[in-house]
mmCIF file of N, CA and C in Angstrom:
data_model
loop_
_atom_site.group_PDB
_atom_site.id
_atom_site.type_symbol
_atom_site.label_atom_id
_atom_site.label_comp_id
_atom_site.label_asym_id
_atom_site.label_seq_id
_atom_site.Cartn_x
_atom_site.Cartn_y
_atom_site.Cartn_z
ATOM 1 N N MET T 1 -15.333 146.136 59.092
ATOM 2 C CA MET T 1 -14.891 145.107 60.098
ATOM 3 C C MET T 1 -15.383 145.637 61.439
ATOM 4 N N LEU T 2 -15.877 144.732 62.216
ATOM 5 C CA LEU T 2 -16.418 145.056 63.513
ATOM 6 C C LEU T 2 -15.251 144.955 64.643
ATOM 7 N N PRO T 3 -15.313 145.771 65.597
ATOM 8 C CA PRO T 3 -14.346 145.618 66.742
ATOM 9 C C PRO T 3 -14.529 144.286 67.434
ATOM 10 N N PRO T 4 -13.405 143.676 67.949
ATOM 11 C CA PRO T 4 -13.556 142.383 68.593
ATOM 12 C C PRO T 4 -14.656 142.415 69.661
ATOM 13 N N GLY T 5 -15.431 141.313 69.743
ATOM 14 C CA GLY T 5 -16.320 141.059 70.741
ATOM 15 C C GLY T 5 -17.696 141.649 70.396
ATOM 16 N N HIS T 6 -17.950 141.991 69.159
ATOM 17 C CA HIS T 6 -19.236 142.434 68.778
ATOM 18 C C HIS T 6 -20.002 141.646 67.863
ATOM 19 N N ALA T 7 -21.329 141.896 67.740
ATOM 20 C CA ALA T 7 -22.193 141.198 66.849
ATOM 21 C C ALA T 7 -22.865 142.028 65.912
ATOM 22 N N ARG T 8 -23.217 141.553 64.798
ATOM 23 C CA ARG T 8 -24.002 142.335 63.770
ATOM 24 C C ARG T 8 -25.102 141.512 63.236
ATOM 25 N N ARG T 9 -26.327 142.010 63.059
ATOM 26 C CA ARG T 9 -27.425 141.348 62.671
ATOM 27 C C ARG T 9 -27.861 141.889 61.233
ATOM 28 N N VAL T 10 -28.086 141.029 60.312
ATOM 29 C CA VAL T 10 -28.624 141.399 58.956
ATOM 30 C C VAL T 10 -29.915 140.670 58.825
ATOM 31 N N SER T 11 -31.059 141.428 58.655
ATOM 32 C CA SER T 11 -32.337 140.857 58.641
ATOM 33 C C SER T 11 -32.869 140.953 57.144
ATOM 34 N N THR T 12 -33.213 139.842 56.629
ATOM 35 C CA THR T 12 -33.719 139.747 55.269
ATOM 36 C C THR T 12 -34.988 138.851 55.496
ATOM 37 N N SER T 13 -36.146 139.448 55.237
ATOM 38 C CA SER T 13 -37.345 138.742 55.624
ATOM 39 C C SER T 13 -37.500 137.434 54.870
ATOM 40 N N PRO T 14 -37.851 136.330 55.509
ATOM 41 C CA PRO T 14 -38.078 136.083 56.913
ATOM 42 C C PRO T 14 -36.780 135.562 57.569
ATOM 43 N N ARG T 15 -35.570 135.708 56.971
ATOM 44 C CA ARG T 15 -34.347 135.201 57.480
ATOM 45 C C ARG T 15 -33.528 136.347 58.186
ATOM 46 N N THR T 16 -32.896 135.954 59.294
ATOM 47 C CA THR T 16 -31.963 136.902 59.937
ATOM 48 C C THR T 16 -30.694 136.233 60.160
ATOM 49 N N ASP T 17 -29.591 136.835 59.610
ATOM 50 C CA ASP T 17 -28.161 136.435 59.746
ATOM 51 C C ASP T 17 -27.465 137.152 60.822
ATOM 52 N N LEU T 18 -26.690 136.468 61.617
ATOM 53 C CA LEU T 18 -25.996 137.081 62.776
ATOM 54 C C LEU T 18 -24.499 136.780 62.565
ATOM 55 N N ALA T 19 -23.715 137.804 62.523
ATOM 56 C CA ALA T 19 -22.231 137.701 62.410
ATOM 57 C C ALA T 19 -21.643 138.017 63.788
ATOM 58 N N VAL T 20 -20.821 137.201 64.322
ATOM 59 C CA VAL T 20 -20.253 137.471 65.694
ATOM 60 C C VAL T 20 -18.754 137.389 65.630
ATOM 61 N N THR T 21 -18.107 138.376 66.167
ATOM 62 C CA THR T 21 -16.618 138.445 66.296
ATOM 63 C C THR T 21 -16.245 138.074 67.705
ATOM 64 N N VAL T 22 -15.464 136.966 67.908
ATOM 65 C CA VAL T 22 -15.090 136.540 69.221
ATOM 66 C C VAL T 22 -13.564 136.866 69.332
ATOM 67 N N PRO T 23 -13.185 137.684 70.315
ATOM 68 C CA PRO T 23 -11.706 138.003 70.541
ATOM 69 C C PRO T 23 -10.816 136.777 70.744
ATOM 70 N N TYR T 24 -9.627 136.877 70.355
ATOM 71 C CA TYR T 24 -8.587 135.787 70.501
ATOM 72 C C TYR T 24 -8.591 135.291 71.965
ATOM 73 N N ASN T 25 -8.529 133.984 72.146
ATOM 74 C CA ASN T 25 -8.387 133.298 73.409
ATOM 75 C C ASN T 25 -9.535 133.529 74.369
ATOM 76 N N THR T 26 -10.868 133.620 73.738
ATOM 77 C CA THR T 26 -12.004 133.784 74.595
ATOM 78 C C THR T 26 -13.123 132.918 73.992
ATOM 79 N N GLU T 27 -14.217 132.872 74.726
ATOM 80 C CA GLU T 27 -15.470 132.230 74.219
ATOM 81 C C GLU T 27 -16.634 133.248 74.351
ATOM 82 N N ALA T 28 -17.679 133.015 73.497
ATOM 83 C CA ALA T 28 -18.740 133.815 73.563
ATOM 84 C C ALA T 28 -20.034 132.965 73.714
ATOM 85 N N GLU T 29 -21.000 133.450 74.504
ATOM 86 C CA GLU T 29 -22.295 132.864 74.663
ATOM 87 C C GLU T 29 -23.231 133.710 73.821
ATOM 88 N N ILE T 30 -23.842 133.095 72.813
ATOM 89 C CA ILE T 30 -24.641 133.804 71.808
ATOM 90 C C ILE T 30 -26.086 133.418 71.959
ATOM 91 N N TRP T 31 -26.983 134.477 72.211
ATOM 92 C CA TRP T 31 -28.371 134.133 72.414
ATOM 93 C C TRP T 31 -29.079 134.534 71.043
ATOM 94 N N VAL T 32 -29.689 133.576 70.431
ATOM 95 C CA VAL T 32 -30.346 133.766 69.089
ATOM 96 C C VAL T 32 -31.795 133.768 69.321
ATOM 97 N N PRO T 33 -32.563 134.879 69.003
ATOM 98 C CA PRO T 33 -34.023 134.837 69.166
ATOM 99 C C PRO T 33 -34.611 133.868 68.159
ATOM 100 N N THR T 34 -35.534 132.980 68.653
ATOM 101 C CA THR T 34 -36.163 132.015 67.734
ATOM 102 C C THR T 34 -37.448 132.527 67.031
ATOM 103 N N ARG T 35 -38.142 133.374 67.673
ATOM 104 C CA ARG T 35 -39.414 133.910 67.059
ATOM 105 C C ARG T 35 -40.332 132.818 66.531
ATOM 106 N N GLY T 36 -40.305 131.666 67.207
ATOM 107 C CA GLY T 36 -41.093 130.548 66.842
ATOM 108 C C GLY T 36 -40.586 129.840 65.475
ATOM 109 N N ARG T 37 -39.333 130.201 65.108
ATOM 110 C CA ARG T 37 -38.848 129.565 63.885
ATOM 111 C C ARG T 37 -37.594 128.681 64.170
ATOM 112 N N PRO T 38 -37.293 127.793 63.220
ATOM 113 C CA PRO T 38 -36.097 126.966 63.524
ATOM 114 C C PRO T 38 -34.844 127.844 63.367
ATOM 115 N N VAL T 39 -33.773 127.446 64.017
ATOM 116 C CA VAL T 39 -32.556 128.104 63.984
ATOM 117 C C VAL T 39 -31.536 127.192 63.422
ATOM 118 N N THR T 40 -30.728 127.650 62.479
ATOM 119 C CA THR T 40 -29.587 126.836 61.863
ATOM 120 C C THR T 40 -28.355 127.515 62.292
ATOM 121 N N ALA T 41 -27.516 126.837 63.016
ATOM 122 C CA ALA T 41 -26.241 127.378 63.471
ATOM 123 C C ALA T 41 -25.129 126.833 62.556
ATOM 124 N N PRO T 42 -24.050 127.610 62.354
ATOM 125 C CA PRO T 42 -22.951 127.185 61.534
ATOM 126 C C PRO T 42 -22.107 126.132 62.296
ATOM 127 N N SER T 43 -21.292 125.339 61.563
ATOM 128 C CA SER T 43 -20.396 124.473 62.170
ATOM 129 C C SER T 43 -19.374 125.248 63.092
ATOM 130 N N GLY T 44 -18.883 124.702 64.140
ATOM 131 C CA GLY T 44 -17.970 125.294 64.959
ATOM 132 C C GLY T 44 -18.607 125.952 66.184
ATOM 133 N N VAL T 45 -19.864 126.061 66.226
ATOM 134 C CA VAL T 45 -20.593 126.536 67.437
ATOM 135 C C VAL T 45 -21.266 125.371 68.056
ATOM 136 N N THR T 46 -21.434 125.404 69.413
ATOM 137 C CA THR T 46 -22.014 124.375 70.239
ATOM 138 C C THR T 46 -23.327 124.812 70.804
ATOM 139 N N PHE T 47 -24.386 124.038 70.575
ATOM 140 C CA PHE T 47 -25.661 124.302 71.295
ATOM 141 C C PHE T 47 -25.563 124.182 72.724
ATOM 142 N N VAL T 48 -25.991 125.081 73.510
ATOM 143 C CA VAL T 48 -25.885 124.974 75.007
ATOM 144 C C VAL T 48 -27.290 124.703 75.531
ATOM 145 N N ARG T 49 -28.347 125.464 75.197
ATOM 146 C CA ARG T 49 -29.664 125.258 75.731
ATOM 147 C C ARG T 49 -30.639 126.094 75.100
ATOM 148 N N ASP T 50 -31.872 125.865 75.374
ATOM 149 C CA ASP T 50 -33.046 126.676 75.042
ATOM 150 C C ASP T 50 -33.319 127.483 76.294
ATOM 151 N N ASP T 51 -33.635 128.848 76.140
ATOM 152 C CA ASP T 51 -33.869 129.643 77.283
ATOM 153 C C ASP T 51 -34.894 130.789 76.911
ATOM 154 N N THR T 52 -35.235 131.505 77.921
ATOM 155 C CA THR T 52 -36.142 132.618 77.717
ATOM 156 C C THR T 52 -35.581 133.870 78.392
ATOM 157 N N SER T 53 -35.857 135.077 77.869
ATOM 158 C CA SER T 53 -35.560 136.293 78.505
ATOM 159 C C SER T 53 -36.607 137.319 78.199
ATOM 160 N N GLY T 54 -37.258 137.904 79.204
ATOM 161 C CA GLY T 54 -38.383 138.887 78.950
ATOM 162 C C GLY T 54 -39.479 138.232 78.151
ATOM 163 N N GLY T 55 -39.720 136.915 78.402
ATOM 164 C CA GLY T 55 -40.836 136.276 77.623
ATOM 165 C C GLY T 55 -40.508 135.831 76.343
ATOM 166 N N ALA T 56 -39.380 136.146 75.748
ATOM 167 C CA ALA T 56 -38.988 135.763 74.400
ATOM 168 C C ALA T 56 -38.122 134.440 74.374
ATOM 169 N N ALA T 57 -38.341 133.643 73.448
ATOM 170 C CA ALA T 57 -37.586 132.315 73.398
ATOM 171 C C ALA T 57 -36.247 132.593 72.651
ATOM 172 N N TYR T 58 -35.149 131.906 73.175
ATOM 173 C CA TYR T 58 -33.912 131.979 72.551
ATOM 174 C C TYR T 58 -33.291 130.571 72.487
ATOM 175 N N ARG T 59 -32.374 130.413 71.478
ATOM 176 C CA ARG T 59 -31.450 129.247 71.519
ATOM 177 C C ARG T 59 -30.046 129.742 71.862
ATOM 178 N N VAL T 60 -29.416 129.219 72.774
ATOM 179 C CA VAL T 60 -28.140 129.705 73.299
ATOM 180 C C VAL T 60 -27.012 128.809 72.759
ATOM 181 N N TYR T 61 -26.011 129.437 72.232
ATOM 182 C CA TYR T 61 -24.862 128.779 71.577
ATOM 183 C C TYR T 61 -23.550 129.276 72.241
ATOM 184 N N ARG T 62 -22.535 128.489 72.108
ATOM 185 C CA ARG T 62 -21.175 128.895 72.605
ATOM 186 C C ARG T 62 -20.218 128.784 71.328
ATOM 187 N N ALA T 63 -19.406 129.865 71.192
ATOM 188 C CA ALA T 63 -18.433 129.881 70.135
ATOM 189 C C ALA T 63 -17.108 130.299 70.725
ATOM 190 N N ARG T 64 -16.062 129.712 70.213
ATOM 191 C CA ARG T 64 -14.674 130.009 70.588
ATOM 192 C C ARG T 64 -14.142 130.941 69.477
ATOM 193 N N ALA T 65 -13.104 131.667 69.751
ATOM 194 C CA ALA T 65 -12.367 132.462 68.771
ATOM 195 C C ALA T 65 -11.972 131.650 67.596
ATOM 196 N N GLY T 66 -12.270 132.162 66.506
ATOM 197 C CA GLY T 66 -11.901 131.431 65.234
ATOM 198 C C GLY T 66 -12.859 130.415 64.777
ATOM 199 N N SER T 67 -13.999 130.301 65.480
ATOM 200 C CA SER T 67 -14.965 129.239 64.996
ATOM 201 C C SER T 67 -15.947 129.810 63.973
#
């Protein structure tokens, strides 16, 4: 189990799974690298925007505790 507020990435070529723990009564902004591939988000998270950082493309999502 991860401490609250942490993320864990599991990479299995060509797929990457991301597990995020959001502490109670908070929200998290989650930046998912796209690497030019489609991103499938689970139910319960909200798409916020497409963005870049350091020249890399990301899809940004918002998740609430328990989602």
